[in-house]
Coordinates of C-alpha atoms in Angstrom, one line a residue:
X28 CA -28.5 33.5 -51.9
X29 CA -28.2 35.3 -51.1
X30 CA -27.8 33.4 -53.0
X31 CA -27.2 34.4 -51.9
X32 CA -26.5 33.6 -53.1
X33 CA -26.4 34.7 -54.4
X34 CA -31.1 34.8 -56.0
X35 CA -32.5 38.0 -56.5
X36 CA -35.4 40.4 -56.4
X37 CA -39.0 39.5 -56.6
X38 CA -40.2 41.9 -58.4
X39 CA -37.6 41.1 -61.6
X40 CA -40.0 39.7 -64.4
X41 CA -40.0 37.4 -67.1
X42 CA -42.2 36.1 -70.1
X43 CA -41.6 32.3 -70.9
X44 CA -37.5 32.3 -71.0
X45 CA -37.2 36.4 -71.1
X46 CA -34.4 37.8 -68.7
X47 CA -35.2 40.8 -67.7
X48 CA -33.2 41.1 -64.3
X49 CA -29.8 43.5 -64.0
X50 CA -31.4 46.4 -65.4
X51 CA -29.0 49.1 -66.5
X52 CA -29.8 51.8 -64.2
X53 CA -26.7 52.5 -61.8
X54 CA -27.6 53.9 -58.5
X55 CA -26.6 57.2 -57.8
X56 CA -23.2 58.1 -57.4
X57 CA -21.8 60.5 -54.2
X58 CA -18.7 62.4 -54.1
X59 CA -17.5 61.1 -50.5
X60 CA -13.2 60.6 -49.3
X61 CA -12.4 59.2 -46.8
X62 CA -8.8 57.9 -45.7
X63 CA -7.3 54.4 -45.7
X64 CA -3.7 53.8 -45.4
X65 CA -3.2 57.3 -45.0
X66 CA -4.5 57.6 -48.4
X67 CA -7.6 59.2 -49.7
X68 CA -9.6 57.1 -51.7
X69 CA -11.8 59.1 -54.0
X70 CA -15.9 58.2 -54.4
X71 CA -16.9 55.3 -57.3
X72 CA -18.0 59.0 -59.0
X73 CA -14.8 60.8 -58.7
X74 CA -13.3 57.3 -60.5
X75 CA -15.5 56.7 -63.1
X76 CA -14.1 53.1 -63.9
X77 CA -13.6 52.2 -67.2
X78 CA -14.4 48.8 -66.7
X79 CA -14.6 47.3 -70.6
X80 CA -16.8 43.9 -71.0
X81 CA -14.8 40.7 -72.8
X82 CA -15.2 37.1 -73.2
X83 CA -12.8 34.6 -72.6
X84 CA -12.6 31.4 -74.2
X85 CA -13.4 28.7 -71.3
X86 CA -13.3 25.3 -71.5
X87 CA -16.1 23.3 -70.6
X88 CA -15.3 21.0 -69.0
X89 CA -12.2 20.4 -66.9
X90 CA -12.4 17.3 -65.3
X91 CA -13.6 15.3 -68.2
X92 CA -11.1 15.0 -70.9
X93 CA -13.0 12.2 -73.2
X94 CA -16.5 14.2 -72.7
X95 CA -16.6 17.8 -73.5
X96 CA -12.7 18.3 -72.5
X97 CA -12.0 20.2 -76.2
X98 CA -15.0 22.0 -75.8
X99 CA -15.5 25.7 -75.1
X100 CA -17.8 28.7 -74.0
X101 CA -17.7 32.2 -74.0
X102 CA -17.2 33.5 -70.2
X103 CA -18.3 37.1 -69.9
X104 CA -15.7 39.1 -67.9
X105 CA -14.9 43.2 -67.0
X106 CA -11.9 44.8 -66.8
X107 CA -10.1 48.1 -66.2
X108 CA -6.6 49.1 -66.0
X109 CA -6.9 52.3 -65.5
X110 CA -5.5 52.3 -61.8
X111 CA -2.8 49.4 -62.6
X112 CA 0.8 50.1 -62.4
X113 CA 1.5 48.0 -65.2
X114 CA 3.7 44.7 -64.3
X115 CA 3.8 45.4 -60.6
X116 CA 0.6 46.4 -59.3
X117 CA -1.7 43.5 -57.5
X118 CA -4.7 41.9 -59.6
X119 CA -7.8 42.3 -57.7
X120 CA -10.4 39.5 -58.8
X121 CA -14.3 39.3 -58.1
X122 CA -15.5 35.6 -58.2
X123 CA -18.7 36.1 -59.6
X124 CA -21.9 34.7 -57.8
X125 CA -25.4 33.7 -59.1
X126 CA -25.8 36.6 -61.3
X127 CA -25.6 39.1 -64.3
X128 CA -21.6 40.8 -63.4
X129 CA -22.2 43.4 -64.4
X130 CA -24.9 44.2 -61.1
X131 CA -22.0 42.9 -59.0
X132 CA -19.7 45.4 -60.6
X133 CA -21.9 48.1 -60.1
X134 CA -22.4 47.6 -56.1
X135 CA -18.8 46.3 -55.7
X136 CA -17.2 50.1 -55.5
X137 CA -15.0 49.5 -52.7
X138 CA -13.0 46.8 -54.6
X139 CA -12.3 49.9 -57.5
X140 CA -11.8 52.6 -54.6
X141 CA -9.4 50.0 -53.4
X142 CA -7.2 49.4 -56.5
X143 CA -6.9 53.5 -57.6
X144 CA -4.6 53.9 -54.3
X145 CA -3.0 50.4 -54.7
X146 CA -2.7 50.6 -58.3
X147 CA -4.9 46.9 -59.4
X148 CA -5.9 45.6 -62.5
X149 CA -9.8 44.9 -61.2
X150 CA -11.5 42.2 -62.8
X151 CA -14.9 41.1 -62.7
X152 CA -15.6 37.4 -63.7
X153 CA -19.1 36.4 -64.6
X154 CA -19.9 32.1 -63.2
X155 CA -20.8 30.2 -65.6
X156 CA -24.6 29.6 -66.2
X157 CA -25.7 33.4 -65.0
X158 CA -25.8 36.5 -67.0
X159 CA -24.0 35.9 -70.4
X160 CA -22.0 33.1 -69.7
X161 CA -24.5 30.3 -71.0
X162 CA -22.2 27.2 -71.7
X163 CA -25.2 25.8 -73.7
X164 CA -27.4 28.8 -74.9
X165 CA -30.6 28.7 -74.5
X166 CA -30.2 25.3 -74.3
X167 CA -27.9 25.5 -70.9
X168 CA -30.9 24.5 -68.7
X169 CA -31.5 21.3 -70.1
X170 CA -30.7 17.9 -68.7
X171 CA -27.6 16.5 -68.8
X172 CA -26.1 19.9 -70.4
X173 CA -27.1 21.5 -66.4
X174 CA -24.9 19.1 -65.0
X175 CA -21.5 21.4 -65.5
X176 CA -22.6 23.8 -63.6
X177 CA -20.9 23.1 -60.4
X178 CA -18.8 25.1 -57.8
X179 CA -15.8 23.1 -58.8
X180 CA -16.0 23.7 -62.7
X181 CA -16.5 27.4 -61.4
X182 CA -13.6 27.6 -59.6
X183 CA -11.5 25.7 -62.4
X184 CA -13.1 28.6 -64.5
X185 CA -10.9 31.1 -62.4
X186 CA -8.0 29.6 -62.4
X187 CA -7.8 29.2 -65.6
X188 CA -9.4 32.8 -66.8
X189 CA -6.6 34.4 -64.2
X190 CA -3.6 32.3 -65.0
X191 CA -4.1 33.2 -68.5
X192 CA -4.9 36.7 -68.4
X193 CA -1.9 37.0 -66.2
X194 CA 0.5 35.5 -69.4
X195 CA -1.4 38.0 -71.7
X196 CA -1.0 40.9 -69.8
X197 CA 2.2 40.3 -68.8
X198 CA 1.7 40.1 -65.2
X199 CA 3.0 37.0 -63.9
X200 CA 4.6 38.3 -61.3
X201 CA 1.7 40.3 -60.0
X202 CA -0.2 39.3 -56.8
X203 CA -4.1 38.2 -57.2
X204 CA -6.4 39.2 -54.3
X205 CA -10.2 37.7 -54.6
X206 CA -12.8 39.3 -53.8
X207 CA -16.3 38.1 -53.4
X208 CA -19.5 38.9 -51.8
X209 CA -22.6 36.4 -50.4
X210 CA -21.8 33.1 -52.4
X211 CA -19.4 34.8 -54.3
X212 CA -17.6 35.2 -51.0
X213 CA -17.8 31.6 -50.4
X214 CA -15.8 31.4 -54.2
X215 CA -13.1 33.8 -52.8
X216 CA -13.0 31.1 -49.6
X217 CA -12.6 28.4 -52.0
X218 CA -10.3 30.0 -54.3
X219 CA -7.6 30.7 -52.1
X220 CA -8.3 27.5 -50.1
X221 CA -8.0 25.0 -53.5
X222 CA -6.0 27.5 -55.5
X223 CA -3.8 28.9 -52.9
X224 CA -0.8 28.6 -55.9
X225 CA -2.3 30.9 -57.9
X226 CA -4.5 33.7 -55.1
X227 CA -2.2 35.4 -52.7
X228 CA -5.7 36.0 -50.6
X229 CA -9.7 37.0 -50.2
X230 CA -11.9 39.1 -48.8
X231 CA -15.0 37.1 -48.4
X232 CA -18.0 39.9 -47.5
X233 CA -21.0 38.2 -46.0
X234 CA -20.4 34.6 -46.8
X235 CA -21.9 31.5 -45.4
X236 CA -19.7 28.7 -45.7
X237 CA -21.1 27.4 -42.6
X238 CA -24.6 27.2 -42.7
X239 CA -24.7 26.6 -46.7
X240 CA -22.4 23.4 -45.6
X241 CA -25.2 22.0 -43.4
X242 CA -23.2 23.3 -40.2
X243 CA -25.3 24.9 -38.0
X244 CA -29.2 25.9 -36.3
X245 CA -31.7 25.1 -39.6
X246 CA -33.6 27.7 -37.2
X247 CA -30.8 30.5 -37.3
X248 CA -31.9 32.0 -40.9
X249 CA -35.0 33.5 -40.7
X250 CA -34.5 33.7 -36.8
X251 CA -32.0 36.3 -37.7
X252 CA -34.5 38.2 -40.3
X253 CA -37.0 38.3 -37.2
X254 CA -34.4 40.2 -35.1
X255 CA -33.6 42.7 -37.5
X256 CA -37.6 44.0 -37.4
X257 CA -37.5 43.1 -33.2
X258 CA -34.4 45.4 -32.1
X259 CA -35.6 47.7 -34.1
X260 CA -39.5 47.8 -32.5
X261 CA -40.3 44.5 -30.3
X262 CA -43.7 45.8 -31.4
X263 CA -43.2 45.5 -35.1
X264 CA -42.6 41.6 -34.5
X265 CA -45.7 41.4 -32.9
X266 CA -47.7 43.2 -35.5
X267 CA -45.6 40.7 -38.8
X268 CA -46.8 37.7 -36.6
X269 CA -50.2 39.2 -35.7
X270 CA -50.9 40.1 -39.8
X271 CA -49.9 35.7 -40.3
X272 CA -52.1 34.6 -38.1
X273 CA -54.9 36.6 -39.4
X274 CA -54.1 35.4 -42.8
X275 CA -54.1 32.0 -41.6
X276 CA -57.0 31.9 -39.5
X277 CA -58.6 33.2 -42.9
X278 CA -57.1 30.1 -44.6
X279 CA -58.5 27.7 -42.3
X280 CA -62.0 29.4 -43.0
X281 CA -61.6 28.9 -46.6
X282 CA -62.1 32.8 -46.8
X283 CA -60.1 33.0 -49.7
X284 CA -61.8 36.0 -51.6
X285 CA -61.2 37.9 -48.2
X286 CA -57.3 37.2 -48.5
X287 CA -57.7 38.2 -51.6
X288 CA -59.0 41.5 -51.5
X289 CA -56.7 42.0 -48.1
X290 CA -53.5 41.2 -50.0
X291 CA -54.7 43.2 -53.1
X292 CA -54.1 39.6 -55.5
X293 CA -54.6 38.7 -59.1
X294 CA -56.7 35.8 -58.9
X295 CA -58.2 34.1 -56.0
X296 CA -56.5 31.4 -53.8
X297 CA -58.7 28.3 -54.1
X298 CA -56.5 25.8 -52.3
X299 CA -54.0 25.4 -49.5
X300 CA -51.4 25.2 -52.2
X301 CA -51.7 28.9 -52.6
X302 CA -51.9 29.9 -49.5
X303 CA -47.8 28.3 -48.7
X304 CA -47.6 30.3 -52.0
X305 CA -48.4 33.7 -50.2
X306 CA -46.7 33.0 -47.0
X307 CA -43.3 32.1 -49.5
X308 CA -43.9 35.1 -51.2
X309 CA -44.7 37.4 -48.5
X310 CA -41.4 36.0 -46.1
X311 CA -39.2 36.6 -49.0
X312 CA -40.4 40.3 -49.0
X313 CA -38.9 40.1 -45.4
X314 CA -35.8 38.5 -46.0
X315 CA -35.1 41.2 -49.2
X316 CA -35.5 44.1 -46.8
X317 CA -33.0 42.7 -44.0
X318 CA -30.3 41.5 -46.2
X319 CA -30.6 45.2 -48.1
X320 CA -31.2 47.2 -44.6
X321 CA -28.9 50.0 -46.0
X322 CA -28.2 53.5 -45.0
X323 CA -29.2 55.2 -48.5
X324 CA -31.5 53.4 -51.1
X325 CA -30.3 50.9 -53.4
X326 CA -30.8 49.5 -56.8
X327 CA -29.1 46.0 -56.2
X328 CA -31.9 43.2 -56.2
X329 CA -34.7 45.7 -56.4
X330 CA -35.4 49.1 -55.4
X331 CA -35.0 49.9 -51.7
X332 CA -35.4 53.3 -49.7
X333 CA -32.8 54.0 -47.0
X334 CA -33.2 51.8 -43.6
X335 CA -36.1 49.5 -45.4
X336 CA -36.6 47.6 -42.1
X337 CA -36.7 51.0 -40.8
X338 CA -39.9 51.6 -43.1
X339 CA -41.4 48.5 -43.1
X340 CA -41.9 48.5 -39.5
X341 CA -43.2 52.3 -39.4
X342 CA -45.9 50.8 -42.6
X343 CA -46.7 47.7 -40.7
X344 CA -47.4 49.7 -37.2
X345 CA -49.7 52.6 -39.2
X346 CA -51.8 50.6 -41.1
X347 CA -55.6 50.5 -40.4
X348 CA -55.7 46.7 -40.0
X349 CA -52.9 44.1 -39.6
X350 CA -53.3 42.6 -43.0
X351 CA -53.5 45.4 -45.1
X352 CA -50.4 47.2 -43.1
X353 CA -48.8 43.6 -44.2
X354 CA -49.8 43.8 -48.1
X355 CA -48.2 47.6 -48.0
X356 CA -45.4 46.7 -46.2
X357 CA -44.1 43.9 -48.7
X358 CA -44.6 46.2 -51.5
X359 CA -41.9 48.0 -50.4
X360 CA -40.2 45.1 -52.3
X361 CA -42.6 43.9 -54.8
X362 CA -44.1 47.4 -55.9
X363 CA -41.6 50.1 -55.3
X364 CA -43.1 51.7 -58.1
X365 CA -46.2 52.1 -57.1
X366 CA -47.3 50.6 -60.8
X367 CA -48.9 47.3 -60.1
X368 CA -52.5 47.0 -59.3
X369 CA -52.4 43.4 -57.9
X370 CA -49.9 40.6 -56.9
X371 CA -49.6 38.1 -59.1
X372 CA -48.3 35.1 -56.4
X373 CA -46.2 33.2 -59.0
X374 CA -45.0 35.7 -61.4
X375 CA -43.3 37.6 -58.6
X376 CA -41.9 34.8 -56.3
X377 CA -41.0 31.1 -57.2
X378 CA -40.7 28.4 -54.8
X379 CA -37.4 26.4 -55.2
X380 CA -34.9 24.6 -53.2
X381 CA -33.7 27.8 -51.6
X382 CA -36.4 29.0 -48.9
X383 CA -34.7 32.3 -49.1
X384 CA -35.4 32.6 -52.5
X385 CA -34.1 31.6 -55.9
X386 CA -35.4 35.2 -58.4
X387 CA -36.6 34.5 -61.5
X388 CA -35.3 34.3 -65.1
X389 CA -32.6 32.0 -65.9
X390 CA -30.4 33.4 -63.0
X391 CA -32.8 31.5 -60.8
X392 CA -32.9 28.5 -62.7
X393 CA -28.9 28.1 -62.2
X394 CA -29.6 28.7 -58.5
X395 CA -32.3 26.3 -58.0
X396 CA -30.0 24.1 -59.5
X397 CA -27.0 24.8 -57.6
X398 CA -29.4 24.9 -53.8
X399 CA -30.3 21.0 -55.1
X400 CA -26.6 19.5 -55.8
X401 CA -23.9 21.1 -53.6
X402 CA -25.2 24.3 -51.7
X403 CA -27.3 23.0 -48.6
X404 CA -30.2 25.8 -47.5
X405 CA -32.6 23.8 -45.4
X406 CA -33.9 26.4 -43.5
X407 CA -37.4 27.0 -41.7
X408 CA -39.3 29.0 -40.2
X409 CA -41.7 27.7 -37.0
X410 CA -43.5 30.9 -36.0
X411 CA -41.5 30.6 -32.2
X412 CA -38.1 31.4 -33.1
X413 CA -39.1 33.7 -35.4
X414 CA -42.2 36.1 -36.7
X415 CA -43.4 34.3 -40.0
X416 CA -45.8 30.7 -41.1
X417 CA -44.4 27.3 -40.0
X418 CA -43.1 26.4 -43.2
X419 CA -40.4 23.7 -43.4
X420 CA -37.7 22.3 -45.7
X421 CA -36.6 19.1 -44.2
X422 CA -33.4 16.8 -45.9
X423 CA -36.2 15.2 -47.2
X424 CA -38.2 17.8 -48.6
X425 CA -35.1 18.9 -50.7
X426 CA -34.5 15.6 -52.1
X427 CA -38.1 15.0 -53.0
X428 CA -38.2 17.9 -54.7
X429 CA -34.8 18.1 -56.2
X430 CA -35.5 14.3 -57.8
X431 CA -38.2 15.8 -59.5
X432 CA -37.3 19.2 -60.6
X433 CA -34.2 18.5 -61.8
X434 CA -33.4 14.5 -61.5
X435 CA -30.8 14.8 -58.9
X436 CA -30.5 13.5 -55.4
X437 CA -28.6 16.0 -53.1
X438 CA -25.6 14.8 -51.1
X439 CA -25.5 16.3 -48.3
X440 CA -21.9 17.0 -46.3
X441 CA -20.2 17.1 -49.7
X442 CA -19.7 20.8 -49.7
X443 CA -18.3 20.3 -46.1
X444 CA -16.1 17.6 -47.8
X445 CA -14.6 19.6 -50.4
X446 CA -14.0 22.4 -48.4
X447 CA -13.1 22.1 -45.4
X448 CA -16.2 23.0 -43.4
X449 CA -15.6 24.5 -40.1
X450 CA -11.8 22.8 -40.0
X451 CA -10.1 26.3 -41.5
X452 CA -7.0 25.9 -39.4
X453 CA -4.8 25.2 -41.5
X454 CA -5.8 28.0 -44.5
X455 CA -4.3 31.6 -44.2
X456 CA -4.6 34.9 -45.8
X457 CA -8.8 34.8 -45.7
X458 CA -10.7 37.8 -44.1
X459 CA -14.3 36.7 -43.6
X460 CA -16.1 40.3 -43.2
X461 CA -20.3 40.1 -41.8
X462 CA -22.6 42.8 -40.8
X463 CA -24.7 42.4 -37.6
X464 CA -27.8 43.2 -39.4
X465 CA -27.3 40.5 -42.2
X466 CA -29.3 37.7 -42.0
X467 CA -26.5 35.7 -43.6
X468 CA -23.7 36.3 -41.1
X469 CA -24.4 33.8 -38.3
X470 CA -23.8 31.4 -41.1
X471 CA -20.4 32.5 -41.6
X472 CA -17.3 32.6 -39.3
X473 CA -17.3 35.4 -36.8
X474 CA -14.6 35.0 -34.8
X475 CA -10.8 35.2 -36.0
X476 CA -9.0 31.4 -36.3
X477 CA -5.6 32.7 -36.5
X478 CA -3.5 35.9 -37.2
X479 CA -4.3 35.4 -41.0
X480 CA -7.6 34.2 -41.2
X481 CA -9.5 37.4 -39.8
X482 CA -12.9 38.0 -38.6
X483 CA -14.6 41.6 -39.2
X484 CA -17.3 42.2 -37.6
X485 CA -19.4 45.6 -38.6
X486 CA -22.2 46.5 -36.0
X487 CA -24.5 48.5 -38.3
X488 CA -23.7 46.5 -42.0
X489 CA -26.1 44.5 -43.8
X490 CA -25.4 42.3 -46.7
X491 CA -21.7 42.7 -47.6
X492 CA -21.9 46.5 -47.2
X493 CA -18.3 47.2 -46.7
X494 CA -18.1 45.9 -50.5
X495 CA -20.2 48.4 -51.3
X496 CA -18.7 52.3 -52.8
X497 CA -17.8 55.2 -49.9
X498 CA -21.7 57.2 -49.2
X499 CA -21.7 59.6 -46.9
X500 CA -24.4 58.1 -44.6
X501 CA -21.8 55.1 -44.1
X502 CA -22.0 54.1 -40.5
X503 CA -18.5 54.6 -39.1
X504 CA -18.0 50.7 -38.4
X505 CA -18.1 49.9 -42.2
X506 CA -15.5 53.2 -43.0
X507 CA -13.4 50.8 -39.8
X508 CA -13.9 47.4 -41.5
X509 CA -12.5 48.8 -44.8
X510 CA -9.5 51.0 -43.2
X511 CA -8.7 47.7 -41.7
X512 CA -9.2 45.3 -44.9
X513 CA -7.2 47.5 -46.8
X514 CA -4.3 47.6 -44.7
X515 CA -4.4 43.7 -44.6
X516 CA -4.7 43.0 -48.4
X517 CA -1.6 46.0 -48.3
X518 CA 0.5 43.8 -46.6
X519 CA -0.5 40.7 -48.3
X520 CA 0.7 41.9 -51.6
X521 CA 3.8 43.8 -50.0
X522 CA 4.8 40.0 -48.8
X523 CA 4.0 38.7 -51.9
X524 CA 5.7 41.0 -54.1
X525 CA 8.7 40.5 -52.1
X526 CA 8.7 36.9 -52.0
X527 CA 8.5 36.7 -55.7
X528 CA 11.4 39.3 -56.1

């Protein structure tokens, strides 16, 4: 999503059951301090973290002793204690989301910036069935083996991986702070909400436990993408929604080699079917570039330049005709190389029960998976609310397709059910941190519900940027947000420490 999970970049390829996605290249890294605490916290550079990769042996599953109860799985997790003050210092935990951990490490520096002036043990936990952590293989995808891949086993994974670790290392005594980003902040939620015993608290960056609940405006998703472009230039709304209706008064003429020579494609539409193809691929490119709208470029789900909605609007406003200023603008996603001569329409995006996208490779498999039990995503896009096709994705729609994909009916409300929904009163120690320009963030809480479940908002922060490592073209609200996190996950494990002494 975000999956947010959370269900990543479109131009990640496979061939047949190839993962290619989580390249190796780290983004560059910039030598920027800046002060928390009355501390300075050195760049993700100046640390270097020696964050070493190790499996832990995981059962699979916990809730079913006369199944697979004895059985077990390697969980891939990272770890570093090069900052930790051995036996006292906090442990500061990332719930992993829909994804290879080691990506989430790399564009997670704030969480090691963090535990050098706190002295943490930092580690990062991969979910099962992403990355390495295939309870099953190659076989992990099948039906029934799919079917322990579920927030709950996730969870149980945690609790299990920390309350272990903590009797290995010796640190029993030793506060945990979660940490989690986009469904991974959703985990942190969960964590300290059903594990509250064993996680002192969470930071949950950019986390939708609202609208991935089935709480809220089905509308408010892509109506949120829309304003990103609008506030920018009300005129590059006009020009996305001008470029669609172009395209699909060319549809209704059946001009489909025109669309294809406007949108530079492979092969040739020859039905209506690949049409909702194009419009899924090309409103993903959208979503991509408002969820990433960062002040530098980015290697995290794709390559992005600094302020991408900034760019696509200035591409989609000098182009010599609508739909061509369209195709170039959504290669700033799909061809930020410059390498591919044509789109293929579904090797680079696949449709899937989340309409903001699922990625590709095995990753998106899990995700898919995951968007058809427990995490609801039924969101559209009308062409009033917002700039992009009509193109729904009803209860109904879900389960039809859900039944057939996978052989599961969704149940709708259960995530609400098992956690808590919008009834948060009575949970403590939680900040819940969004950025205006995130897409994601009316779908999470904005407003503070008591003195220990804390809303941040940051004006000028996109998709959990305050997780993100110090740059020196950080907007001042996100250097805020982390001064104030910081000083609250401080005196979190200051009360913690002395209520275990």
């Amino acid at each position: 999503m975000f999956g947010v999970s959370v269900r990543m970049a479109a131009h990640w390829f496979f061939l047949g059951f190839m993962l290619l996605i989580f390249g190796g290249k780290t983004e560059t890294r910039l030598s920027v301090k800046e002060k928390l605490n009355n501390e300075v916290i050195p760049s993700h550079r100046d640390l270097a973290p020696d964050l070493k990769e190790k499996y832990f042996k995981q059962v699979l599953d916990h809730f079913n002793y006369n199944s697979l109860g004895n059985g077990t799985y390697d969980q891939r997790y990272l770890i570093t204690d090069q900052y930790w003050k051995k036996g006292n210092g906090p442990i500061f935990f990332y719930t992993g989301n829909e994804g290879d951990i080691w990506e989430f490490a790399r564009n997670s520096g704030f969480i090691t910036e963090l535990a050098a002036v706190q002295g943490a043990l930092v580690i990062f936990a991969e979910h099962r069935y992403y990355g390495k952590s295939l309870p099953f293989g190659k076989d992990s995808f099948n039906i029934p083996e799919v079917g322990l891949l579920t927030v709950e086993q996730a969870l149980a994974d945690y609790a299990v991986m920390i309350t272990e670790l903590k009797k290995e290392l010796g640190a029993q005594k030793c506060p945990v702070i979660v940490f989690g980003g986009s469904y991974g902040g959703m985990l942190s939620v969960y964590m300290r909400i059903r594990y509250p015993n064993i996680v002192t608290g969470a930071l949950a960056a950019s986390a939708p436990i609202l609208s991935t609940a089935g709480l809220g405006d089905s509308k408010q998703f892509f109506r949120d993408v829309t304003a990103d472009f609008e506030k920018l230039n009300p005129a590059c709304r006009v020009a996305v929604q001008g470029a669609f209706q172009k395209l699909n008064t060319l549809a209704q003429q059946k001009d489909y080699r025109r669309i294809q020579s406007a949108f530079s494609l492979c092969k040739t539409p020859s039905a209506p079917k690949d049409i909702h193809q194009l419009n899924g691929l090309l409103r993903n490119a959208f979503t991509m570039m408002a969820m990433l709208d960062y002040p530098y470029s980015t290697h995290f789900m794709g390559s992005m330049p600094p302020f991408p909605v900034k760019v696509a609007c200035e591409t989609m406003l000098n182009g010599t005709d609508l739909m061509s200023a369209l195709r170039d603008t959504v290669g700033i996603v799909y061809n930020s190389t410059g390498q591919l001569t044509c789109y293929d329409l579904y090797s680079l995006y696949v449709e899937c029960a989340d309409p903001t996208g699922c990625g590709l490779g095995f990753n998106s498999y899990a995700w898919d998976y995951q968007a058809c039990t427990e995490i609801e995503m039924c969101y559209e896009s009308n062409n009033v609310t917002d700039m992009f096709p009509p193109m729904t994705f009803t209860e109904q729609q879900r389960e039809q397709y859900c039944s057939k994909r996978w052989g599961v009916v969704p149940r709708p409300g259960w995530l609400k059910t098992q956690f808590w929904g919008d009834d948060l009163s009575t949970a403590s120690n939680i900040i819940f941190s969004n950025g205006d320009l995130d897409p994601w963030a009316n779908g999470g809480i904005r407003k503070s519900l008591s003195p220990s479940l804390i809303a941040i908002n940051i004006p000028e922060g996109a998709h959990h940027l305050d997780l993100r490592e110090s740059n020196p073209n950080d907007p001042e609200s996100v250097i805020v947000a982390r001064k104030k996190e910081s000083e609250i996950i401080a005196q979190w494990v200051k009360t913690a420490m002395k209520e275990s002494s």
